[in-house]
Amino acid sequence: MSVANLNKEVLRFTLKFKQEVLQDVLANVTEETGSPYYVHINEQLNKISEEIKNFEKSYRASLSQKGPRGTKQKTKSLVPRPMSAYNKFIKQTLPKIKKDLPDMDNKSRMSKASEIWKKLSPSEKEEYSKLEF
């Protein structure tokens, strides 16, 4: 859950709690015992009920702002994260392994490439981080 959604949930909880407290107080204060309090509490209760309705409408609307097939819409200004040294190594090594061992399945090729990566020295791994793709 994102921080924004967490904040919205806290706000929703707070509004619901205020509503419950006012309902409890209203149950204990009758029109006869405290007329000005009764009117004020009733007004506050109506106000909070409206706030809850408006909040839930806007909250549902914000949750439904998704792209096709339920995925969140991506902003076009995002810069893709650069490839790691391991990813560059895999991109360069997998075609060689496929050429050398054509009968091997993809899972085995990845395992083989991973084994080769683990055997490389840190300086050799550093060379892959400097490569441009």
mmCIF file of N, CA and C in Angstrom:
data_model
loop_
_atom_site.group_PDB
_atom_site.id
_atom_site.type_symbol
_atom_site.label_atom_id
_atom_site.label_comp_id
_atom_site.label_asym_id
_atom_site.label_seq_id
_atom_site.Cartn_x
_atom_site.Cartn_y
_atom_site.Cartn_z
ATOM 1 N N MET A 1 0.852 -1.168 0.000
ATOM 2 C CA MET A 1 0.000 0.000 0.000
ATOM 3 C C MET A 1 0.899 1.231 0.000
ATOM 4 N N SER A 2 0.564 2.176 -0.870
ATOM 5 C CA SER A 2 1.376 3.387 -0.959
ATOM 6 C C SER A 2 1.098 4.308 0.227
ATOM 7 N N VAL A 3 1.962 5.274 0.398
ATOM 8 C CA VAL A 3 1.813 6.233 1.498
ATOM 9 C C VAL A 3 0.535 7.051 1.310
ATOM 10 N N ALA A 4 0.245 7.416 0.060
ATOM 11 C CA ALA A 4 -0.966 8.202 -0.204
ATOM 12 C C ALA A 4 -2.210 7.413 0.183
ATOM 13 N N ASN A 5 -2.241 6.128 -0.199
ATOM 14 C CA ASN A 5 -3.390 5.298 0.154
ATOM 15 C C ASN A 5 -3.463 5.067 1.658
ATOM 16 N N LEU A 6 -2.320 4.948 2.300
ATOM 17 C CA LEU A 6 -2.303 4.774 3.751
ATOM 18 C C LEU A 6 -2.869 6.015 4.441
ATOM 19 N N ASN A 7 -2.475 7.190 3.959
ATOM 20 C CA ASN A 7 -3.008 8.434 4.515
ATOM 21 C C ASN A 7 -4.518 8.513 4.333
ATOM 22 N N LYS A 8 -4.988 8.073 3.182
ATOM 23 C CA LYS A 8 -6.433 8.088 2.928
ATOM 24 C C LYS A 8 -7.156 7.129 3.861
ATOM 25 N N GLU A 9 -6.556 5.975 4.099
ATOM 26 C CA GLU A 9 -7.173 5.008 5.016
ATOM 27 C C GLU A 9 -7.229 5.562 6.435
ATOM 28 N N VAL A 10 -6.180 6.254 6.854
ATOM 29 C CA VAL A 10 -6.159 6.859 8.193
ATOM 30 C C VAL A 10 -7.247 7.922 8.296
ATOM 31 N N LEU A 11 -7.380 8.743 7.268
ATOM 32 C CA LEU A 11 -8.420 9.768 7.263
ATOM 33 C C LEU A 11 -9.805 9.135 7.325
ATOM 34 N N ARG A 12 -10.005 8.080 6.541
ATOM 35 C CA ARG A 12 -11.293 7.376 6.540
ATOM 36 C C ARG A 12 -11.592 6.817 7.928
ATOM 37 N N PHE A 13 -10.601 6.206 8.543
ATOM 38 C CA PHE A 13 -10.768 5.647 9.880
ATOM 39 C C PHE A 13 -11.118 6.748 10.882
ATOM 40 N N THR A 14 -10.437 7.890 10.779
ATOM 41 C CA THR A 14 -10.683 9.012 11.692
ATOM 42 C C THR A 14 -12.116 9.520 11.563
ATOM 43 N N LEU A 15 -12.574 9.660 10.323
ATOM 44 C CA LEU A 15 -13.946 10.125 10.112
ATOM 45 C C LEU A 15 -14.959 9.137 10.682
ATOM 46 N N LYS A 16 -14.724 7.859 10.435
ATOM 47 C CA LYS A 16 -15.636 6.830 10.960
ATOM 48 C C LYS A 16 -15.637 6.848 12.492
ATOM 49 N N PHE A 17 -14.474 7.034 13.086
ATOM 50 C CA PHE A 17 -14.374 7.063 14.546
ATOM 51 C C PHE A 17 -15.141 8.261 15.115
ATOM 52 N N LYS A 18 -14.970 9.432 14.488
ATOM 53 C CA LYS A 18 -15.707 10.617 14.934
ATOM 54 C C LYS A 18 -17.210 10.369 14.861
ATOM 55 N N GLN A 19 -17.615 9.713 13.783
ATOM 56 C CA GLN A 19 -19.036 9.419 13.606
ATOM 57 C C GLN A 19 -19.542 8.516 14.730
ATOM 58 N N GLU A 20 -18.784 7.488 15.061
ATOM 59 C CA GLU A 20 -19.183 6.568 16.134
ATOM 60 C C GLU A 20 -19.260 7.281 17.482
ATOM 61 N N VAL A 21 -18.278 8.133 17.768
ATOM 62 C CA VAL A 21 -18.269 8.859 19.046
ATOM 63 C C VAL A 21 -19.489 9.764 19.143
ATOM 64 N N LEU A 22 -19.766 10.488 18.071
ATOM 65 C CA LEU A 22 -20.932 11.380 18.092
ATOM 66 C C LEU A 22 -22.238 10.599 18.239
ATOM 67 N N GLN A 23 -22.310 9.432 17.609
ATOM 68 C CA GLN A 23 -23.514 8.607 17.752
ATOM 69 C C GLN A 23 -23.673 8.133 19.189
ATOM 70 N N ASP A 24 -22.563 7.772 19.840
ATOM 71 C CA ASP A 24 -22.623 7.359 21.251
ATOM 72 C C ASP A 24 -23.078 8.512 22.144
ATOM 73 N N VAL A 25 -22.526 9.692 21.907
ATOM 74 C CA VAL A 25 -22.910 10.861 22.707
ATOM 75 C C VAL A 25 -24.375 11.198 22.466
ATOM 76 N N LEU A 26 -24.788 11.132 21.220
ATOM 77 C CA LEU A 26 -26.172 11.436 20.871
ATOM 78 C C LEU A 26 -27.139 10.464 21.539
ATOM 79 N N ALA A 27 -26.716 9.224 21.684
ATOM 80 C CA ALA A 27 -27.566 8.228 22.340
ATOM 81 C C ALA A 27 -27.757 8.558 23.820
ATOM 82 N N ASN A 28 -26.774 9.210 24.432
ATOM 83 C CA ASN A 28 -26.852 9.554 25.854
ATOM 84 C C ASN A 28 -27.480 10.923 26.116
ATOM 85 N N VAL A 29 -27.525 11.770 25.104
ATOM 86 C CA VAL A 29 -28.116 13.101 25.264
ATOM 87 C C VAL A 29 -29.456 13.105 24.538
ATOM 88 N N THR A 30 -30.502 13.286 25.271
ATOM 89 C CA THR A 30 -31.829 13.340 24.649
ATOM 90 C C THR A 30 -32.199 14.788 24.390
ATOM 91 N N GLU A 31 -33.248 14.978 23.645
ATOM 92 C CA GLU A 31 -33.688 16.342 23.330
ATOM 93 C C GLU A 31 -34.061 17.110 24.593
ATOM 94 N N GLU A 32 -34.611 16.399 25.564
ATOM 95 C CA GLU A 32 -35.062 17.078 26.782
ATOM 96 C C GLU A 32 -33.889 17.479 27.683
ATOM 97 N N THR A 33 -32.885 16.604 27.813
ATOM 98 C CA THR A 33 -31.802 16.863 28.768
ATOM 99 C C THR A 33 -30.853 17.953 28.305
ATOM 100 N N GLY A 34 -30.635 18.070 27.049
ATOM 101 C CA GLY A 34 -29.679 19.076 26.583
ATOM 102 C C GLY A 34 -29.988 19.525 25.182
ATOM 103 N N SER A 35 -30.995 20.312 25.029
ATOM 104 C CA SER A 35 -31.448 20.738 23.718
ATOM 105 C C SER A 35 -30.348 21.368 22.866
ATOM 106 N N PRO A 36 -29.573 22.339 23.381
ATOM 107 C CA PRO A 36 -28.537 22.921 22.523
ATOM 108 C C PRO A 36 -27.460 21.901 22.140
ATOM 109 N N TYR A 37 -27.122 21.021 23.062
ATOM 110 C CA TYR A 37 -26.125 19.985 22.763
ATOM 111 C C TYR A 37 -26.659 19.006 21.728
ATOM 112 N N TYR A 38 -27.903 18.633 21.886
ATOM 113 C CA TYR A 38 -28.530 17.672 20.979
ATOM 114 C C TYR A 38 -28.507 18.218 19.552
ATOM 115 N N VAL A 39 -28.875 19.473 19.394
ATOM 116 C CA VAL A 39 -28.900 20.094 18.064
ATOM 117 C C VAL A 39 -27.482 20.171 17.495
ATOM 118 N N HIS A 40 -26.542 20.608 18.319
ATOM 119 C CA HIS A 40 -25.150 20.736 17.862
ATOM 120 C C HIS A 40 -24.571 19.371 17.464
ATOM 121 N N ILE A 41 -24.787 18.371 18.295
ATOM 122 C CA ILE A 41 -24.260 17.030 17.998
ATOM 123 C C ILE A 41 -24.902 16.486 16.736
ATOM 124 N N ASN A 42 -26.184 16.703 16.582
ATOM 125 C CA ASN A 42 -26.881 16.241 15.383
ATOM 126 C C ASN A 42 -26.312 16.911 14.134
ATOM 127 N N GLU A 43 -26.047 18.215 14.214
ATOM 128 C CA GLU A 43 -25.449 18.935 13.087
ATOM 129 C C GLU A 43 -24.063 18.373 12.756
ATOM 130 N N GLN A 44 -23.257 18.155 13.783
ATOM 131 C CA GLN A 44 -21.909 17.615 13.580
ATOM 132 C C GLN A 44 -21.956 16.221 12.975
ATOM 133 N N LEU A 45 -22.913 15.428 13.439
ATOM 134 C CA LEU A 45 -23.068 14.064 12.925
ATOM 135 C C LEU A 45 -23.449 14.090 11.449
ATOM 136 N N ASN A 46 -24.352 14.971 11.075
ATOM 137 C CA ASN A 46 -24.744 15.105 9.667
ATOM 138 C C ASN A 46 -23.568 15.579 8.820
ATOM 139 N N LYS A 47 -22.802 16.513 9.364
ATOM 140 C CA LYS A 47 -21.632 17.049 8.666
ATOM 141 C C LYS A 47 -20.598 15.943 8.413
ATOM 142 N N ILE A 48 -20.322 15.149 9.429
ATOM 143 C CA ILE A 48 -19.336 14.071 9.292
ATOM 144 C C ILE A 48 -19.845 12.992 8.345
ATOM 145 N N SER A 49 -21.133 12.700 8.399
ATOM 146 C CA SER A 49 -21.702 11.712 7.476
ATOM 147 C C SER A 49 -21.514 12.163 6.035
ATOM 148 N N GLU A 50 -21.706 13.456 5.773
ATOM 149 C CA GLU A 50 -21.484 14.000 4.434
ATOM 150 C C GLU A 50 -20.010 13.902 4.042
ATOM 151 N N GLU A 51 -19.129 14.233 4.975
ATOM 152 C CA GLU A 51 -17.685 14.141 4.707
ATOM 153 C C GLU A 51 -17.294 12.713 4.346
ATOM 154 N N ILE A 52 -17.854 11.751 5.066
ATOM 155 C CA ILE A 52 -17.547 10.343 4.790
ATOM 156 C C ILE A 52 -18.023 9.961 3.400
ATOM 157 N N LYS A 53 -19.241 10.372 3.038
ATOM 158 C CA LYS A 53 -19.766 10.052 1.699
ATOM 159 C C LYS A 53 -18.876 10.650 0.612
ATOM 160 N N ASN A 54 -18.528 11.925 0.768
ATOM 161 C CA ASN A 54 -17.683 12.593 -0.228
ATOM 162 C C ASN A 54 -16.297 11.962 -0.297
ATOM 163 N N PHE A 55 -15.746 11.645 0.860
ATOM 164 C CA PHE A 55 -14.419 11.037 0.902
ATOM 165 C C PHE A 55 -14.427 9.684 0.203
ATOM 166 N N GLU A 56 -15.437 8.855 0.499
ATOM 167 C CA GLU A 56 -15.482 7.518 -0.095
ATOM 168 C C GLU A 56 -15.661 7.588 -1.606
ATOM 169 N N LYS A 57 -16.417 8.569 -2.098
ATOM 170 C CA LYS A 57 -16.557 8.737 -3.547
ATOM 171 C C LYS A 57 -15.210 9.072 -4.175
ATOM 172 N N SER A 58 -14.508 10.045 -3.588
ATOM 173 C CA SER A 58 -13.216 10.449 -4.155
ATOM 174 C C SER A 58 -12.171 9.343 -3.998
ATOM 175 N N TYR A 59 -12.244 8.608 -2.891
ATOM 176 C CA TYR A 59 -11.284 7.529 -2.658
ATOM 177 C C TYR A 59 -11.480 6.413 -3.675
ATOM 178 N N ARG A 60 -12.725 6.033 -3.908
ATOM 179 C CA ARG A 60 -12.998 4.990 -4.912
ATOM 180 C C ARG A 60 -12.553 5.449 -6.294
ATOM 181 N N ALA A 61 -12.788 6.715 -6.595
ATOM 182 C CA ALA A 61 -12.386 7.255 -7.894
ATOM 183 C C ALA A 61 -10.871 7.202 -8.056
ATOM 184 N N SER A 62 -10.132 7.508 -6.992
ATOM 185 C CA SER A 62 -8.669 7.481 -7.090
ATOM 186 C C SER A 62 -8.150 6.056 -7.245
ATOM 187 N N LEU A 63 -8.844 5.089 -6.645
ATOM 188 C CA LEU A 63 -8.416 3.698 -6.782
ATOM 189 C C LEU A 63 -8.699 3.158 -8.174
ATOM 190 N N SER A 64 -9.730 3.680 -8.826
ATOM 191 C CA SER A 64 -10.109 3.149 -10.131
ATOM 192 C C SER A 64 -9.349 3.802 -11.276
ATOM 193 N N GLN A 65 -8.445 4.720 -10.997
ATOM 194 C CA GLN A 65 -7.669 5.357 -12.049
ATOM 195 C C GLN A 65 -6.516 4.450 -12.450
ATOM 196 N N LYS A 66 -6.842 3.453 -13.210
ATOM 197 C CA LYS A 66 -5.833 2.495 -13.660
ATOM 198 C C LYS A 66 -5.890 2.398 -15.178
ATOM 199 N N GLY A 67 -4.844 1.894 -15.739
ATOM 200 C CA GLY A 67 -4.767 1.737 -17.177
ATOM 201 C C GLY A 67 -5.459 0.462 -17.633
ATOM 202 N N PRO A 68 -5.190 0.035 -18.854
ATOM 203 C CA PRO A 68 -5.814 -1.182 -19.365
ATOM 204 C C PRO A 68 -5.405 -2.414 -18.560
ATOM 205 N N ARG A 69 -6.300 -3.331 -18.424
ATOM 206 C CA ARG A 69 -6.107 -4.600 -17.712
ATOM 207 C C ARG A 69 -5.702 -4.406 -16.256
ATOM 208 N N GLY A 70 -6.145 -3.326 -15.634
ATOM 209 C CA GLY A 70 -5.939 -3.141 -14.206
ATOM 210 C C GLY A 70 -4.546 -2.706 -13.798
ATOM 211 N N THR A 71 -3.694 -2.383 -14.749
ATOM 212 C CA THR A 71 -2.353 -1.935 -14.379
ATOM 213 C C THR A 71 -2.352 -0.420 -14.231
ATOM 214 N N LYS A 72 -1.497 0.077 -13.395
ATOM 215 C CA LYS A 72 -1.411 1.520 -13.209
ATOM 216 C C LYS A 72 -0.814 2.154 -14.458
ATOM 217 N N GLN A 73 -1.285 3.344 -14.767
ATOM 218 C CA GLN A 73 -0.761 4.053 -15.922
ATOM 219 C C GLN A 73 0.653 4.538 -15.628
ATOM 220 N N LYS A 74 1.531 4.374 -16.599
ATOM 221 C CA LYS A 74 2.916 4.800 -16.425
ATOM 222 C C LYS A 74 3.069 6.227 -16.933
ATOM 223 N N THR A 75 3.887 6.965 -16.264
ATOM 224 C CA THR A 75 4.176 8.305 -16.750
ATOM 225 C C THR A 75 5.246 8.187 -17.824
ATOM 226 N N LYS A 76 5.091 8.979 -18.875
ATOM 227 C CA LYS A 76 5.991 8.864 -20.013
ATOM 228 C C LYS A 76 7.352 9.500 -19.755
ATOM 229 N N SER A 77 7.460 10.291 -18.715
ATOM 230 C CA SER A 77 8.725 10.965 -18.443
ATOM 231 C C SER A 77 9.697 10.103 -17.632
ATOM 232 N N LEU A 78 9.283 8.890 -17.268
ATOM 233 C CA LEU A 78 10.164 8.025 -16.482
ATOM 234 C C LEU A 78 11.355 7.566 -17.311
ATOM 235 N N VAL A 79 12.529 7.671 -16.748
ATOM 236 C CA VAL A 79 13.746 7.203 -17.404
ATOM 237 C C VAL A 79 13.981 5.776 -16.929
ATOM 238 N N PRO A 80 14.174 4.828 -17.863
ATOM 239 C CA PRO A 80 14.387 3.449 -17.428
ATOM 240 C C PRO A 80 15.679 3.307 -16.626
ATOM 241 N N ARG A 81 15.634 2.405 -15.684
ATOM 242 C CA ARG A 81 16.804 2.158 -14.844
ATOM 243 C C ARG A 81 17.901 1.539 -15.711
ATOM 244 N N PRO A 82 19.157 1.924 -15.512
ATOM 245 C CA PRO A 82 20.243 1.350 -16.310
ATOM 246 C C PRO A 82 20.430 -0.137 -15.999
ATOM 247 N N MET A 83 20.924 -0.847 -16.991
ATOM 248 C CA MET A 83 21.143 -2.285 -16.820
ATOM 249 C C MET A 83 22.276 -2.529 -15.831
ATOM 250 N N SER A 84 22.111 -3.563 -15.033
ATOM 251 C CA SER A 84 23.174 -3.936 -14.097
ATOM 252 C C SER A 84 24.260 -4.694 -14.856
ATOM 253 N N ALA A 85 25.392 -4.863 -14.215
ATOM 254 C CA ALA A 85 26.502 -5.605 -14.825
ATOM 255 C C ALA A 85 26.059 -7.036 -15.125
ATOM 256 N N TYR A 86 25.288 -7.624 -14.215
ATOM 257 C CA TYR A 86 24.807 -8.995 -14.413
ATOM 258 C C TYR A 86 23.896 -9.074 -15.640
ATOM 259 N N ASN A 87 22.994 -8.107 -15.782
ATOM 260 C CA ASN A 87 22.093 -8.116 -16.938
ATOM 261 C C ASN A 87 22.867 -7.977 -18.246
ATOM 262 N N LYS A 88 23.878 -7.118 -18.243
ATOM 263 C CA LYS A 88 24.703 -6.958 -19.444
ATOM 264 C C LYS A 88 25.452 -8.251 -19.755
ATOM 265 N N PHE A 89 25.958 -8.895 -18.709
ATOM 266 C CA PHE A 89 26.656 -10.172 -18.875
ATOM 267 C C PHE A 89 25.715 -11.214 -19.483
ATOM 268 N N ILE A 90 24.521 -11.312 -18.935
ATOM 269 C CA ILE A 90 23.541 -12.293 -19.424
ATOM 270 C C ILE A 90 23.191 -12.004 -20.876
ATOM 271 N N LYS A 91 22.960 -10.744 -21.194
ATOM 272 C CA LYS A 91 22.592 -10.371 -22.558
ATOM 273 C C LYS A 91 23.696 -10.734 -23.552
ATOM 274 N N GLN A 92 24.928 -10.661 -23.116
ATOM 275 C CA GLN A 92 26.058 -10.976 -23.985
ATOM 276 C C GLN A 92 26.358 -12.476 -24.011
ATOM 277 N N THR A 93 26.141 -13.163 -22.903
ATOM 278 C CA THR A 93 26.556 -14.559 -22.768
ATOM 279 C C THR A 93 25.514 -15.558 -23.271
ATOM 280 N N LEU A 94 24.233 -15.282 -23.064
ATOM 281 C CA LEU A 94 23.202 -16.252 -23.453
ATOM 282 C C LEU A 94 23.254 -16.645 -24.932
ATOM 283 N N PRO A 95 23.426 -15.697 -25.863
ATOM 284 C CA PRO A 95 23.516 -16.120 -27.269
ATOM 285 C C PRO A 95 24.692 -17.071 -27.535
ATOM 286 N N LYS A 96 25.827 -16.850 -26.840
ATOM 287 C CA LYS A 96 26.984 -17.739 -27.004
ATOM 288 C C LYS A 96 26.659 -19.139 -26.497
ATOM 289 N N ILE A 97 26.004 -19.212 -25.335
ATOM 290 C CA ILE A 97 25.643 -20.517 -24.770
ATOM 291 C C ILE A 97 24.640 -21.214 -25.680
ATOM 292 N N LYS A 98 23.699 -20.451 -26.218
ATOM 293 C CA LYS A 98 22.687 -21.034 -27.115
ATOM 294 C C LYS A 98 23.348 -21.583 -28.381
ATOM 295 N N LYS A 99 24.362 -20.875 -28.867
ATOM 296 C CA LYS A 99 25.072 -21.314 -30.068
ATOM 297 C C LYS A 99 25.886 -22.577 -29.778
ATOM 298 N N ASP A 100 26.547 -22.610 -28.620
ATOM 299 C CA ASP A 100 27.383 -23.755 -28.255
ATOM 300 C C ASP A 100 26.556 -24.974 -27.862
ATOM 301 N N LEU A 101 25.447 -24.762 -27.179
ATOM 302 C CA LEU A 101 24.604 -25.859 -26.684
ATOM 303 C C LEU A 101 23.153 -25.651 -27.137
ATOM 304 N N PRO A 102 22.852 -25.920 -28.421
ATOM 305 C CA PRO A 102 21.516 -25.629 -28.947
ATOM 306 C C PRO A 102 20.400 -26.507 -28.348
ATOM 307 N N ASP A 103 20.732 -27.676 -27.828
ATOM 308 C CA ASP A 103 19.713 -28.579 -27.294
ATOM 309 C C ASP A 103 19.314 -28.246 -25.851
ATOM 310 N N MET A 104 20.027 -27.349 -25.216
ATOM 311 C CA MET A 104 19.756 -27.014 -23.816
ATOM 312 C C MET A 104 18.525 -26.096 -23.723
ATOM 313 N N ASP A 105 17.678 -26.337 -22.717
ATOM 314 C CA ASP A 105 16.501 -25.476 -22.534
ATOM 315 C C ASP A 105 16.910 -24.148 -21.880
ATOM 316 N N ASN A 106 16.001 -23.175 -21.917
ATOM 317 C CA ASN A 106 16.315 -21.823 -21.421
ATOM 318 C C ASN A 106 16.678 -21.797 -19.942
ATOM 319 N N LYS A 107 15.982 -22.599 -19.148
ATOM 320 C CA LYS A 107 16.264 -22.623 -17.712
ATOM 321 C C LYS A 107 17.699 -23.098 -17.463
ATOM 322 N N SER A 108 18.111 -24.119 -18.172
ATOM 323 C CA SER A 108 19.470 -24.648 -18.019
ATOM 324 C C SER A 108 20.509 -23.645 -18.511
ATOM 325 N N ARG A 109 20.176 -22.924 -19.600
ATOM 326 C CA ARG A 109 21.095 -21.901 -20.109
ATOM 327 C C ARG A 109 21.308 -20.803 -19.069
ATOM 328 N N MET A 110 20.218 -20.371 -18.438
ATOM 329 C CA MET A 110 20.329 -19.340 -17.400
ATOM 330 C C MET A 110 21.153 -19.849 -16.222
ATOM 331 N N SER A 111 20.954 -21.108 -15.856
ATOM 332 C CA SER A 111 21.731 -21.694 -14.759
ATOM 333 C C SER A 111 23.210 -21.720 -15.109
ATOM 334 N N LYS A 112 23.500 -22.107 -16.339
ATOM 335 C CA LYS A 112 24.892 -22.163 -16.810
ATOM 336 C C LYS A 112 25.517 -20.760 -16.795
ATOM 337 N N ALA A 113 24.774 -19.772 -17.300
ATOM 338 C CA ALA A 113 25.274 -18.393 -17.318
ATOM 339 C C ALA A 113 25.495 -17.890 -15.895
ATOM 340 N N SER A 114 24.602 -18.248 -14.992
ATOM 341 C CA SER A 114 24.728 -17.847 -13.588
ATOM 342 C C SER A 114 25.978 -18.454 -12.958
ATOM 343 N N GLU A 115 26.245 -19.709 -13.272
ATOM 344 C CA GLU A 115 27.456 -20.366 -12.754
ATOM 345 C C GLU A 115 28.710 -19.650 -13.253
ATOM 346 N N ILE A 116 28.701 -19.296 -14.537
ATOM 347 C CA ILE A 116 29.854 -18.594 -15.115
ATOM 348 C C ILE A 116 30.036 -17.245 -14.416
ATOM 349 N N TRP A 117 28.926 -16.536 -14.178
ATOM 350 C CA TRP A 117 28.981 -15.231 -13.508
ATOM 351 C C TRP A 117 29.585 -15.350 -12.115
ATOM 352 N N LYS A 118 29.186 -16.382 -11.393
ATOM 353 C CA LYS A 118 29.686 -16.574 -10.028
ATOM 354 C C LYS A 118 31.190 -16.836 -10.004
ATOM 355 N N LYS A 119 31.710 -17.440 -11.068
ATOM 356 C CA LYS A 119 33.131 -17.761 -11.131
ATOM 357 C C LYS A 119 33.990 -16.562 -11.543
ATOM 358 N N LEU A 120 33.363 -15.507 -12.067
ATOM 359 C CA LEU A 120 34.123 -14.332 -12.497
ATOM 360 C C LEU A 120 34.684 -13.577 -11.297
ATOM 361 N N SER A 121 35.832 -12.973 -11.504
ATOM 362 C CA SER A 121 36.435 -12.155 -10.438
ATOM 363 C C SER A 121 35.723 -10.795 -10.398
ATOM 364 N N PRO A 122 35.834 -10.084 -9.291
ATOM 365 C CA PRO A 122 35.196 -8.757 -9.203
ATOM 366 C C PRO A 122 35.650 -7.787 -10.296
ATOM 367 N N SER A 123 36.919 -7.878 -10.691
ATOM 368 C CA SER A 123 37.401 -6.977 -11.746
ATOM 369 C C SER A 123 36.749 -7.312 -13.093
ATOM 370 N N GLU A 124 36.546 -8.613 -13.354
ATOM 371 C CA GLU A 124 35.869 -9.008 -14.593
ATOM 372 C C GLU A 124 34.407 -8.559 -14.570
ATOM 373 N N LYS A 125 33.781 -8.659 -13.408
ATOM 374 C CA LYS A 125 32.390 -8.211 -13.285
ATOM 375 C C LYS A 125 32.294 -6.700 -13.491
ATOM 376 N N GLU A 126 33.300 -5.983 -13.014
ATOM 377 C CA GLU A 126 33.322 -4.522 -13.148
ATOM 378 C C GLU A 126 33.374 -4.105 -14.619
ATOM 379 N N GLU A 127 34.054 -4.907 -15.443
ATOM 380 C CA GLU A 127 34.135 -4.608 -16.877
ATOM 381 C C GLU A 127 32.747 -4.585 -17.507
ATOM 382 N N TYR A 128 31.869 -5.478 -17.060
ATOM 383 C CA TYR A 128 30.514 -5.534 -17.612
ATOM 384 C C TYR A 128 29.693 -4.311 -17.211
ATOM 385 N N SER A 129 29.970 -3.761 -16.054
ATOM 386 C CA SER A 129 29.214 -2.571 -15.645
ATOM 387 C C SER A 129 29.602 -1.354 -16.484
ATOM 388 N N LYS A 130 30.805 -1.380 -17.062
ATOM 389 C CA LYS A 130 31.268 -0.266 -17.887
ATOM 390 C C LYS A 130 30.815 -0.386 -19.337
ATOM 391 N N LEU A 131 30.334 -1.559 -19.749
ATOM 392 C CA LEU A 131 29.885 -1.764 -21.126
ATOM 393 C C LEU A 131 28.662 -0.913 -21.437
ATOM 394 N N GLU A 132 28.553 -0.473 -22.680
ATOM 395 C CA GLU A 132 27.389 0.290 -23.147
ATOM 396 C C GLU A 132 26.502 -0.633 -23.973
ATOM 397 N N PHE A 133 25.215 -0.547 -23.752
ATOM 398 C CA PHE A 133 24.257 -1.328 -24.549
ATOM 399 C C PHE A 133 23.251 -0.419 -25.166
#
